[in-house]
Amino acid sequence: SSGINAEYGGILINISVSNFRNALLGTAALEDSSKAYIQSNAKPNPAITITIKETVKGVIYNRKRLSDSFDYTGTVSILSSLPVKTDISVTLLTTLNLVHVVPRCDKFLDTSKNNELQLFLTPGYDNTELFRYTFEQVDPPIMADYSVTRDHLGLAFSIELQFFPEKKITFECIEVVFPFPNRGPINSLKFDPPNSDVVMNKKKNQIIWRRTKLPNTDKLSLTASVKFDRKQVQLDGHPQLRDVNAYADITFKSPSSLSKMRLDKNSVTVFPGTKFKLNHEVISSGQSIRVWNTHGEVFDQ
């Protein structure tokens, strides 16, 4: 191979350019691999994240002979990125008496009657569930009135969502799904307010109303008239969902605790003592709050 001839001490030396280049590349590769090793073995930023997740499912009948029902559940979990396994103690505060608590941590003191829940654990690096619970509320976070009546060649419907400002629950988004199976595909839809975020599914047998920017109000409403292509009627839902027999499903997402549970941030301690960043989040959701048409029949599905 080509190179450079040099004489040193009476000895002729040939320095190969390719070998010299490979040596330089090898040194660079070694430096890159060292950097990658250092980065891969870098200690994570010490942090503890405690998450409260709560859900509510329910049925709104709007009938005197039937009582509305709601089921509330929740979980509390912790994610630790401390350099070593560390003993952690946490206190949560709640204004409600929890009905059923299933602890999953090392030590659990249920003093919810005194508005406190104390937990002691040594978590690993994975997300760890601390405990599950259920609770009851006198009033749900959201109520609704749903009315579906016959219109010429179709149906007219209206829904009013009612909120409770005294509960101080913030809603990030709300979605209401109106299924209309067994009537043929929807071929005409008019709604008010006209700027509402209303869409149809691909089968054209559901109407979906979404709200992400919620005004500071205790009520939201939507009215609409809908017509169907009767020539293409097919059974694509519960056989009793015909004519004015209808329901709507409400879902929502909120950063507010439905049970008013909160973390006592000053109570979070670790042993051995070390500095860490404390993160805390609340994720509440309404999963299928079903409201039945006040002018139709109610039945199990």
PDB file of N, CA and C in Angstrom, residues 173-269:
ATOM      1  N   CYS A 173     -62.019  17.536  28.562  1.00  0.00           N
ATOM      2  CA  CYS A 173     -62.771  17.220  27.356  1.00  0.00           C
ATOM      3  C   CYS A 173     -63.977  16.373  27.716  1.00  0.00           C
ATOM      4  N   ILE A 174     -65.015  16.499  26.901  1.00  0.00           N
ATOM      5  CA  ILE A 174     -66.252  15.724  27.064  1.00  0.00           C
ATOM      6  C   ILE A 174     -66.660  15.225  25.692  1.00  0.00           C
ATOM      7  N   GLU A 175     -67.086  13.966  25.637  1.00  0.00           N
ATOM      8  CA  GLU A 175     -67.571  13.400  24.383  1.00  0.00           C
ATOM      9  C   GLU A 175     -68.895  12.687  24.642  1.00  0.00           C
ATOM     10  N   VAL A 176     -69.859  12.939  23.756  1.00  0.00           N
ATOM     11  CA  VAL A 176     -71.159  12.287  23.847  1.00  0.00           C
ATOM     12  C   VAL A 176     -71.420  11.561  22.532  1.00  0.00           C
ATOM     13  N   VAL A 177     -71.723  10.264  22.626  1.00  0.00           N
ATOM     14  CA  VAL A 177     -72.008   9.445  21.449  1.00  0.00           C
ATOM     15  C   VAL A 177     -73.491   9.119  21.434  1.00  0.00           C
ATOM     16  N   PHE A 178     -74.139   9.387  20.301  1.00  0.00           N
ATOM     17  CA  PHE A 178     -75.567   9.117  20.120  1.00  0.00           C
ATOM     18  C   PHE A 178     -75.718   7.983  19.102  1.00  0.00           C
ATOM     19  N   PRO A 179     -75.933   6.734  19.545  1.00  0.00           N
ATOM     20  CA  PRO A 179     -76.125   5.638  18.587  1.00  0.00           C
ATOM     21  C   PRO A 179     -77.564   5.621  18.051  1.00  0.00           C
ATOM     22  N   PHE A 180     -77.691   5.426  16.757  1.00  0.00           N
ATOM     23  CA  PHE A 180     -79.006   5.287  16.117  1.00  0.00           C
ATOM     24  C   PHE A 180     -78.989   4.083  15.175  1.00  0.00           C
ATOM     25  N   PRO A 181     -78.897   2.863  15.718  1.00  0.00           N
ATOM     26  CA  PRO A 181     -78.880   1.678  14.859  1.00  0.00           C
ATOM     27  C   PRO A 181     -80.275   1.294  14.385  1.00  0.00           C
ATOM     28  N   ASN A 182     -80.338   0.354  13.469  1.00  0.00           N
ATOM     29  CA  ASN A 182     -81.596  -0.261  13.003  1.00  0.00           C
ATOM     30  C   ASN A 182     -82.531   0.731  12.311  1.00  0.00           C
ATOM     31  N   ARG A 183     -82.002   1.820  11.815  1.00  0.00           N
ATOM     32  CA  ARG A 183     -82.850   2.842  11.188  1.00  0.00           C
ATOM     33  C   ARG A 183     -82.383   3.184   9.781  1.00  0.00           C
ATOM     34  N   GLY A 184     -81.299   2.578   9.332  1.00  0.00           N
ATOM     35  CA  GLY A 184     -80.705   2.952   8.060  1.00  0.00           C
ATOM     36  C   GLY A 184     -79.652   4.018   8.271  1.00  0.00           C
ATOM     37  N   PRO A 185     -78.748   4.215   7.307  1.00  0.00           N
ATOM     38  CA  PRO A 185     -77.685   5.221   7.463  1.00  0.00           C
ATOM     39  C   PRO A 185     -78.256   6.637   7.502  1.00  0.00           C
ATOM     40  N   ILE A 186     -77.610   7.479   8.276  1.00  0.00           N
ATOM     41  CA  ILE A 186     -78.019   8.879   8.378  1.00  0.00           C
ATOM     42  C   ILE A 186     -77.687   9.602   7.074  1.00  0.00           C
ATOM     43  N   ASN A 187     -78.677  10.268   6.486  1.00  0.00           N
ATOM     44  CA  ASN A 187     -78.430  11.015   5.246  1.00  0.00           C
ATOM     45  C   ASN A 187     -78.686  12.513   5.395  1.00  0.00           C
ATOM     46  N   SER A 188     -79.108  12.933   6.597  1.00  0.00           N
ATOM     47  CA  SER A 188     -79.319  14.362   6.832  1.00  0.00           C
ATOM     48  C   SER A 188     -79.152  14.639   8.324  1.00  0.00           C
ATOM     49  N   LEU A 189     -78.354  15.671   8.630  1.00  0.00           N
ATOM     50  CA  LEU A 189     -78.111  16.035  10.026  1.00  0.00           C
ATOM     51  C   LEU A 189     -78.002  17.547  10.131  1.00  0.00           C
ATOM     52  N   LYS A 190     -78.834  18.117  10.994  1.00  0.00           N
ATOM     53  CA  LYS A 190     -78.780  19.535  11.288  1.00  0.00           C
ATOM     54  C   LYS A 190     -78.723  19.699  12.802  1.00  0.00           C
ATOM     55  N   PHE A 191     -77.857  20.586  13.273  1.00  0.00           N
ATOM     56  CA  PHE A 191     -77.703  20.727  14.722  1.00  0.00           C
ATOM     57  C   PHE A 191     -77.508  22.186  15.102  1.00  0.00           C
ATOM     58  N   ASP A 192     -77.752  22.455  16.373  1.00  0.00           N
ATOM     59  CA  ASP A 192     -77.638  23.799  16.927  1.00  0.00           C
ATOM     60  C   ASP A 192     -77.046  23.693  18.333  1.00  0.00           C
ATOM     61  N   PRO A 193     -76.044  24.481  18.694  1.00  0.00           N
ATOM     62  CA  PRO A 193     -75.412  25.560  17.932  1.00  0.00           C
ATOM     63  C   PRO A 193     -74.696  25.050  16.669  1.00  0.00           C
ATOM     64  N   PRO A 194     -74.729  25.841  15.587  1.00  0.00           N
ATOM     65  CA  PRO A 194     -74.166  25.379  14.308  1.00  0.00           C
ATOM     66  C   PRO A 194     -72.658  25.185  14.312  1.00  0.00           C
ATOM     67  N   ASN A 195     -71.946  25.829  15.244  1.00  0.00           N
ATOM     68  CA  ASN A 195     -70.485  25.700  15.299  1.00  0.00           C
ATOM     69  C   ASN A 195     -70.044  24.569  16.219  1.00  0.00           C
ATOM     70  N   SER A 196     -70.964  23.697  16.618  1.00  0.00           N
ATOM     71  CA  SER A 196     -70.617  22.585  17.504  1.00  0.00           C
ATOM     72  C   SER A 196     -69.738  21.578  16.773  1.00  0.00           C
ATOM     73  N   ASP A 197     -68.880  20.924  17.542  1.00  0.00           N
ATOM     74  CA  ASP A 197     -67.974  19.914  16.983  1.00  0.00           C
ATOM     75  C   ASP A 197     -68.726  18.587  16.915  1.00  0.00           C
ATOM     76  N   VAL A 198     -69.480  18.409  15.849  1.00  0.00           N
ATOM     77  CA  VAL A 198     -70.328  17.228  15.675  1.00  0.00           C
ATOM     78  C   VAL A 198     -69.891  16.481  14.416  1.00  0.00           C
ATOM     79  N   VAL A 199     -69.693  15.163  14.535  1.00  0.00           N
ATOM     80  CA  VAL A 199     -69.290  14.338  13.396  1.00  0.00           C
ATOM     81  C   VAL A 199     -70.106  13.042  13.422  1.00  0.00           C
ATOM     82  N   MET A 200     -70.028  12.284  12.317  1.00  0.00           N
ATOM     83  CA  MET A 200     -70.651  10.971  12.226  1.00  0.00           C
ATOM     84  C   MET A 200     -69.574   9.911  12.079  1.00  0.00           C
ATOM     85  N   ASN A 201     -69.886   8.687  12.503  1.00  0.00           N
ATOM     86  CA  ASN A 201     -68.948   7.596  12.279  1.00  0.00           C
ATOM     87  C   ASN A 201     -69.050   7.108  10.833  1.00  0.00           C
ATOM     88  N   LYS A 202     -68.172   6.177  10.448  1.00  0.00           N
ATOM     89  CA  LYS A 202     -68.130   5.725   9.057  1.00  0.00           C
ATOM     90  C   LYS A 202     -69.404   4.991   8.643  1.00  0.00           C
ATOM     91  N   LYS A 203     -70.011   4.261   9.574  1.00  0.00           N
ATOM     92  CA  LYS A 203     -71.236   3.520   9.249  1.00  0.00           C
ATOM     93  C   LYS A 203     -72.464   4.426   9.171  1.00  0.00           C
ATOM     94  N   LYS A 204     -72.297   5.669   9.590  1.00  0.00           N
ATOM     95  CA  LYS A 204     -73.378   6.654   9.583  1.00  0.00           C
ATOM     96  C   LYS A 204     -74.577   6.198  10.418  1.00  0.00           C
ATOM     97  N   ASN A 205     -74.260   5.562  11.558  1.00  0.00           N
ATOM     98  CA  ASN A 205     -75.336   5.210  12.488  1.00  0.00           C
ATOM     99  C   ASN A 205     -75.049   5.744  13.890  1.00  0.00           C
ATOM    100  N   GLN A 206     -74.031   6.608  14.011  1.00  0.00           N
ATOM    101  CA  GLN A 206     -73.720   7.257  15.275  1.00  0.00           C
ATOM    102  C   GLN A 206     -73.367   8.719  15.034  1.00  0.00           C
ATOM    103  N   ILE A 207     -73.792   9.557  15.965  1.00  0.00           N
ATOM    104  CA  ILE A 207     -73.425  10.972  15.961  1.00  0.00           C
ATOM    105  C   ILE A 207     -72.549  11.214  17.182  1.00  0.00           C
ATOM    106  N   ILE A 208     -71.451  11.942  17.000  1.00  0.00           N
ATOM    107  CA  ILE A 208     -70.482  12.160  18.072  1.00  0.00           C
ATOM    108  C   ILE A 208     -70.308  13.660  18.282  1.00  0.00           C
ATOM    109  N   TRP A 209     -70.484  14.082  19.520  1.00  0.00           N
ATOM    110  CA  TRP A 209     -70.358  15.493  19.905  1.00  0.00           C
ATOM    111  C   TRP A 209     -69.189  15.617  20.875  1.00  0.00           C
ATOM    112  N   ARG A 210     -68.186  16.426  20.508  1.00  0.00           N
ATOM    113  CA  ARG A 210     -67.004  16.606  21.341  1.00  0.00           C
ATOM    114  C   ARG A 210     -66.884  18.058  21.785  1.00  0.00           C
ATOM    115  N   ARG A 211     -66.452  18.217  23.022  1.00  0.00           N
ATOM    116  CA  ARG A 211     -66.147  19.551  23.527  1.00  0.00           C
ATOM    117  C   ARG A 211     -64.800  19.502  24.240  1.00  0.00           C
ATOM    118  N   THR A 212     -63.855  20.304  23.769  1.00  0.00           N
ATOM    119  CA  THR A 212     -62.542  20.372  24.397  1.00  0.00           C
ATOM    120  C   THR A 212     -62.295  21.726  25.056  1.00  0.00           C
ATOM    121  N   LYS A 213     -62.862  22.765  24.503  1.00  0.00           N
ATOM    122  CA  LYS A 213     -62.761  24.083  25.112  1.00  0.00           C
ATOM    123  C   LYS A 213     -64.088  24.387  25.790  1.00  0.00           C
ATOM    124  N   LEU A 214     -64.140  24.102  27.081  1.00  0.00           N
ATOM    125  CA  LEU A 214     -65.401  24.206  27.808  1.00  0.00           C
ATOM    126  C   LEU A 214     -65.553  25.593  28.412  1.00  0.00           C
ATOM    127  N   PRO A 215     -66.683  26.232  28.192  1.00  0.00           N
ATOM    128  CA  PRO A 215     -66.907  27.556  28.772  1.00  0.00           C
ATOM    129  C   PRO A 215     -67.147  27.448  30.273  1.00  0.00           C
ATOM    130  N   ASN A 216     -66.984  28.559  30.957  1.00  0.00           N
ATOM    131  CA  ASN A 216     -67.216  28.597  32.398  1.00  0.00           C
ATOM    132  C   ASN A 216     -68.716  28.708  32.650  1.00  0.00           C
ATOM    133  N   THR A 217     -69.392  27.558  32.582  1.00  0.00           N
ATOM    134  CA  THR A 217     -70.838  27.528  32.731  1.00  0.00           C
ATOM    135  C   THR A 217     -71.244  26.247  33.422  1.00  0.00           C
ATOM    136  N   ASP A 218     -72.471  26.194  33.909  1.00  0.00           N
ATOM    137  CA  ASP A 218     -72.950  24.987  34.573  1.00  0.00           C
ATOM    138  C   ASP A 218     -73.835  24.144  33.659  1.00  0.00           C
ATOM    139  N   LYS A 219     -73.963  24.558  32.369  1.00  0.00           N
ATOM    140  CA  LYS A 219     -74.792  23.792  31.434  1.00  0.00           C
ATOM    141  C   LYS A 219     -74.213  23.851  30.022  1.00  0.00           C
ATOM    142  N   LEU A 220     -74.377  22.755  29.291  1.00  0.00           N
ATOM    143  CA  LEU A 220     -74.074  22.688  27.867  1.00  0.00           C
ATOM    144  C   LEU A 220     -75.223  21.959  27.185  1.00  0.00           C
ATOM    145  N   SER A 221     -75.602  22.402  25.999  1.00  0.00           N
ATOM    146  CA  SER A 221     -76.730  21.759  25.333  1.00  0.00           C
ATOM    147  C   SER A 221     -76.483  21.629  23.832  1.00  0.00           C
ATOM    148  N   LEU A 222     -77.169  20.654  23.255  1.00  0.00           N
ATOM    149  CA  LEU A 222     -77.116  20.426  21.817  1.00  0.00           C
ATOM    150  C   LEU A 222     -78.482  19.935  21.371  1.00  0.00           C
ATOM    151  N   THR A 223     -78.987  20.505  20.288  1.00  0.00           N
ATOM    152  CA  THR A 223     -80.230  20.031  19.670  1.00  0.00           C
ATOM    153  C   THR A 223     -79.939  19.688  18.218  1.00  0.00           C
ATOM    154  N   ALA A 224     -80.674  18.697  17.697  1.00  0.00           N
ATOM    155  CA  ALA A 224     -80.406  18.252  16.329  1.00  0.00           C
ATOM    156  C   ALA A 224     -81.631  17.569  15.756  1.00  0.00           C
ATOM    157  N   SER A 225     -81.704  17.578  14.433  1.00  0.00           N
ATOM    158  CA  SER A 225     -82.697  16.796  13.693  1.00  0.00           C
ATOM    159  C   SER A 225     -81.935  15.892  12.736  1.00  0.00           C
ATOM    160  N   VAL A 226     -82.362  14.648  12.645  1.00  0.00           N
ATOM    161  CA  VAL A 226     -81.632  13.664  11.865  1.00  0.00           C
ATOM    162  C   VAL A 226     -82.610  12.839  11.032  1.00  0.00           C
ATOM    163  N   LYS A 227     -82.237  12.561   9.786  1.00  0.00           N
ATOM    164  CA  LYS A 227     -83.050  11.744   8.887  1.00  0.00           C
ATOM    165  C   LYS A 227     -82.221  10.546   8.424  1.00  0.00           C
ATOM    166  N   PHE A 228     -82.925   9.460   8.076  1.00  0.00           N
ATOM    167  CA  PHE A 228     -82.271   8.203   7.737  1.00  0.00           C
ATOM    168  C   PHE A 228     -82.711   7.727   6.351  1.00  0.00           C
ATOM    169  N   ASP A 229     -81.847   6.935   5.747  1.00  0.00           N
ATOM    170  CA  ASP A 229     -82.173   6.296   4.465  1.00  0.00           C
ATOM    171  C   ASP A 229     -82.909   4.995   4.769  1.00  0.00           C
ATOM    172  N   ARG A 230     -84.232   5.046   4.755  1.00  0.00           N
ATOM    173  CA  ARG A 230     -85.052   3.903   5.148  1.00  0.00           C
ATOM    174  C   ARG A 230     -84.915   2.729   4.178  1.00  0.00           C
ATOM    175  N   LYS A 231     -84.407   2.992   2.986  1.00  0.00           N
ATOM    176  CA  LYS A 231     -84.264   1.913   2.005  1.00  0.00           C
ATOM    177  C   LYS A 231     -83.106   0.968   2.352  1.00  0.00           C
ATOM    178  N   GLN A 232     -82.232   1.408   3.240  1.00  0.00           N
ATOM    179  CA  GLN A 232     -81.070   0.584   3.585  1.00  0.00           C
ATOM    180  C   GLN A 232     -81.096   0.162   5.053  1.00  0.00           C
ATOM    181  N   VAL A 233     -82.296  -0.023   5.596  1.00  0.00           N
ATOM    182  CA  VAL A 233     -82.416  -0.418   6.995  1.00  0.00           C
ATOM    183  C   VAL A 233     -81.881  -1.836   7.183  1.00  0.00           C
ATOM    184  N   GLN A 234     -81.036  -2.016   8.191  1.00  0.00           N
ATOM    185  CA  GLN A 234     -80.536  -3.332   8.554  1.00  0.00           C
ATOM    186  C   GLN A 234     -80.317  -3.389  10.059  1.00  0.00           C
ATOM    187  N   LEU A 235     -80.376  -4.601  10.610  1.00  0.00           N
ATOM    188  CA  LEU A 235     -80.197  -4.785  12.042  1.00  0.00           C
ATOM    189  C   LEU A 235     -78.713  -4.647  12.376  1.00  0.00           C
ATOM    190  N   ASP A 236     -78.325  -3.525  12.967  1.00  0.00           N
ATOM    191  CA  ASP A 236     -76.925  -3.297  13.303  1.00  0.00           C
ATOM    192  C   ASP A 236     -76.776  -2.853  14.761  1.00  0.00           C
ATOM    193  N   GLY A 237     -77.717  -3.279  15.599  1.00  0.00           N
ATOM    194  CA  GLY A 237     -77.660  -2.954  17.018  1.00  0.00           C
ATOM    195  C   GLY A 237     -78.699  -3.751  17.772  1.00  0.00           C
ATOM    196  N   HIS A 238     -78.881  -3.431  19.045  1.00  0.00           N
ATOM    197  CA  HIS A 238     -79.883  -4.126  19.852  1.00  0.00           C
ATOM    198  C   HIS A 238     -81.251  -4.002  19.175  1.00  0.00           C
ATOM    199  N   PRO A 239     -81.988  -5.117  19.034  1.00  0.00           N
ATOM    200  CA  PRO A 239     -83.258  -5.070  18.281  1.00  0.00           C
ATOM    201  C   PRO A 239     -84.291  -4.114  18.850  1.00  0.00           C
ATOM    202  N   GLN A 240     -84.194  -3.775  20.149  1.00  0.00           N
ATOM    203  CA  GLN A 240     -85.166  -2.855  20.751  1.00  0.00           C
ATOM    204  C   GLN A 240     -84.791  -1.390  20.551  1.00  0.00           C
ATOM    205  N   LEU A 241     -83.608  -1.149  20.002  1.00  0.00           N
ATOM    206  CA  LEU A 241     -83.200   0.237  19.734  1.00  0.00           C
ATOM    207  C   LEU A 241     -83.796   0.690  18.406  1.00  0.00           C
ATOM    208  N   ARG A 242     -85.063   0.984  18.433  1.00  0.00           N
ATOM    209  CA  ARG A 242     -85.796   1.454  17.258  1.00  0.00           C
ATOM    210  C   ARG A 242     -86.642   2.658  17.634  1.00  0.00           C
ATOM    211  N   ASP A 243     -87.052   3.376  16.603  1.00  0.00           N
ATOM    212  CA  ASP A 243     -87.934   4.524  16.808  1.00  0.00           C
ATOM    213  C   ASP A 243     -87.305   5.465  17.845  1.00  0.00           C
ATOM    214  N   VAL A 244     -88.027   5.769  18.945  1.00  0.00           N
ATOM    215  CA  VAL A 244     -87.503   6.710  19.940  1.00  0.00           C
ATOM    216  C   VAL A 244     -86.798   6.001  21.094  1.00  0.00           C
ATOM    217  N   ASN A 245     -86.652   4.699  21.010  1.00  0.00           N
ATOM    218  CA  ASN A 245     -85.861   3.995  22.015  1.00  0.00           C
ATOM    219  C   ASN A 245     -84.384   4.282  21.750  1.00  0.00           C
ATOM    220  N   ALA A 246     -83.755   5.060  22.622  1.00  0.00           N
ATOM    221  CA  ALA A 246     -82.389   5.523  22.363  1.00  0.00           C
ATOM    222  C   ALA A 246     -81.703   5.913  23.664  1.00  0.00           C
ATOM    223  N   TYR A 247     -80.406   5.929  23.607  1.00  0.00           N
ATOM    224  CA  TYR A 247     -79.590   6.396  24.721  1.00  0.00           C
ATOM    225  C   TYR A 247     -78.393   7.150  24.157  1.00  0.00           C
ATOM    226  N   ALA A 248     -77.678   7.836  25.050  1.00  0.00           N
ATOM    227  CA  ALA A 248     -76.419   8.504  24.698  1.00  0.00           C
ATOM    228  C   ALA A 248     -75.373   8.122  25.737  1.00  0.00           C
ATOM    229  N   ASP A 249     -74.130   7.947  25.305  1.00  0.00           N
ATOM    230  CA  ASP A 249     -73.020   7.607  26.197  1.00  0.00           C
ATOM    231  C   ASP A 249     -72.104   8.810  26.359  1.00  0.00           C
ATOM    232  N   ILE A 250     -71.855   9.179  27.616  1.00  0.00           N
ATOM    233  CA  ILE A 250     -71.027  10.339  27.940  1.00  0.00           C
ATOM    234  C   ILE A 250     -69.695   9.867  28.515  1.00  0.00           C
ATOM    235  N   THR A 251     -68.609  10.396  27.998  1.00  0.00           N
ATOM    236  CA  THR A 251     -67.286  10.164  28.563  1.00  0.00           C
ATOM    237  C   THR A 251     -66.613  11.510  28.784  1.00  0.00           C
ATOM    238  N   PHE A 252     -65.686  11.547  29.727  1.00  0.00           N
ATOM    239  CA  PHE A 252     -64.966  12.801  29.979  1.00  0.00           C
ATOM    240  C   PHE A 252     -63.609  12.501  30.574  1.00  0.00           C
ATOM    241  N   LYS A 253     -62.745  13.514  30.564  1.00  0.00           N
ATOM    242  CA  LYS A 253     -61.431  13.445  31.195  1.00  0.00           C
ATOM    243  C   LYS A 253     -61.233  14.699  32.025  1.00  0.00           C
ATOM    244  N   SER A 254     -60.669  14.506  33.219  1.00  0.00           N
ATOM    245  CA  SER A 254     -60.533  15.629  34.142  1.00  0.00           C
ATOM    246  C   SER A 254     -59.238  15.508  34.938  1.00  0.00           C
ATOM    247  N   PRO A 255     -58.580  16.632  35.263  1.00  0.00           N
ATOM    248  CA  PRO A 255     -57.404  16.607  36.139  1.00  0.00           C
ATOM    249  C   PRO A 255     -57.781  16.763  37.611  1.00  0.00           C
ATOM    250  N   SER A 256     -59.062  16.657  37.934  1.00  0.00           N
ATOM    251  CA  SER A 256     -59.555  16.827  39.302  1.00  0.00           C
ATOM    252  C   SER A 256     -59.928  15.476  39.906  1.00  0.00           C
ATOM    253  N   SER A 257     -59.654  15.319  41.177  1.00  0.00           N
ATOM    254  CA  SER A 257     -60.024  14.086  41.864  1.00  0.00           C
ATOM    255  C   SER A 257     -61.516  14.101  42.176  1.00  0.00           C
ATOM    256  N   LEU A 258     -62.217  13.037  41.787  1.00  0.00           N
ATOM    257  CA  LEU A 258     -63.652  12.944  42.047  1.00  0.00           C
ATOM    258  C   LEU A 258     -63.928  12.720  43.528  1.00  0.00           C
ATOM    259  N   SER A 259     -62.975  12.091  44.226  1.00  0.00           N
ATOM    260  CA  SER A 259     -63.134  11.828  45.655  1.00  0.00           C
ATOM    261  C   SER A 259     -62.496  12.909  46.518  1.00  0.00           C
ATOM    262  N   LYS A 260     -61.954  13.939  45.870  1.00  0.00           N
ATOM    263  CA  LYS A 260     -61.237  15.010  46.561  1.00  0.00           C
ATOM    264  C   LYS A 260     -59.980  14.500  47.263  1.00  0.00           C
ATOM    265  N   MET A 261     -59.450  13.365  46.788  1.00  0.00           N
ATOM    266  CA  MET A 261     -58.206  12.864  47.360  1.00  0.00           C
ATOM    267  C   MET A 261     -57.036  13.707  46.864  1.00  0.00           C
ATOM    268  N   ARG A 262     -56.098  13.951  47.752  1.00  0.00           N
ATOM    269  CA  ARG A 262     -54.926  14.735  47.372  1.00  0.00           C
ATOM    270  C   ARG A 262     -53.710  14.258  48.152  1.00  0.00           C
ATOM    271  N   LEU A 263     -52.576  14.541  47.601  1.00  0.00           N
ATOM    272  CA  LEU A 263     -51.315  14.152  48.210  1.00  0.00           C
ATOM    273  C   LEU A 263     -50.847  15.229  49.180  1.00  0.00           C
ATOM    274  N   ASP A 264     -50.457  14.797  50.388  1.00  0.00           N
ATOM    275  CA  ASP A 264     -49.796  15.702  51.324  1.00  0.00           C
ATOM    276  C   ASP A 264     -48.325  15.735  50.936  1.00  0.00           C
ATOM    277  N   LYS A 265     -47.945  16.723  50.152  1.00  0.00           N
ATOM    278  CA  LYS A 265     -46.586  16.769  49.593  1.00  0.00           C
ATOM    279  C   LYS A 265     -45.513  16.854  50.668  1.00  0.00           C
ATOM    280  N   ASN A 266     -45.834  17.458  51.789  1.00  0.00           N
ATOM    281  CA  ASN A 266     -44.850  17.584  52.865  1.00  0.00           C
ATOM    282  C   ASN A 266     -44.619  16.259  53.591  1.00  0.00           C
ATOM    283  N   SER A 267     -45.503  15.287  53.341  1.00  0.00           N
ATOM    284  CA  SER A 267     -45.387  14.007  54.050  1.00  0.00           C
ATOM    285  C   SER A 267     -44.469  13.020  53.344  1.00  0.00           C
ATOM    286  N   VAL A 268     -44.093  13.280  52.104  1.00  0.00           N
ATOM    287  CA  VAL A 268     -43.291  12.326  51.338  1.00  0.00           C
ATOM    288  C   VAL A 268     -41.848  12.389  51.822  1.00  0.00           C
ATOM    289  N   THR A 269     -41.407  11.296  52.443  1.00  0.00           N
ATOM    290  CA  THR A 269     -40.039  11.226  52.947  1.00  0.00           C
ATOM    291  C   THR A 269     -39.379   9.943  52.463  1.00  0.00           C
TER     292      THR A 269
END
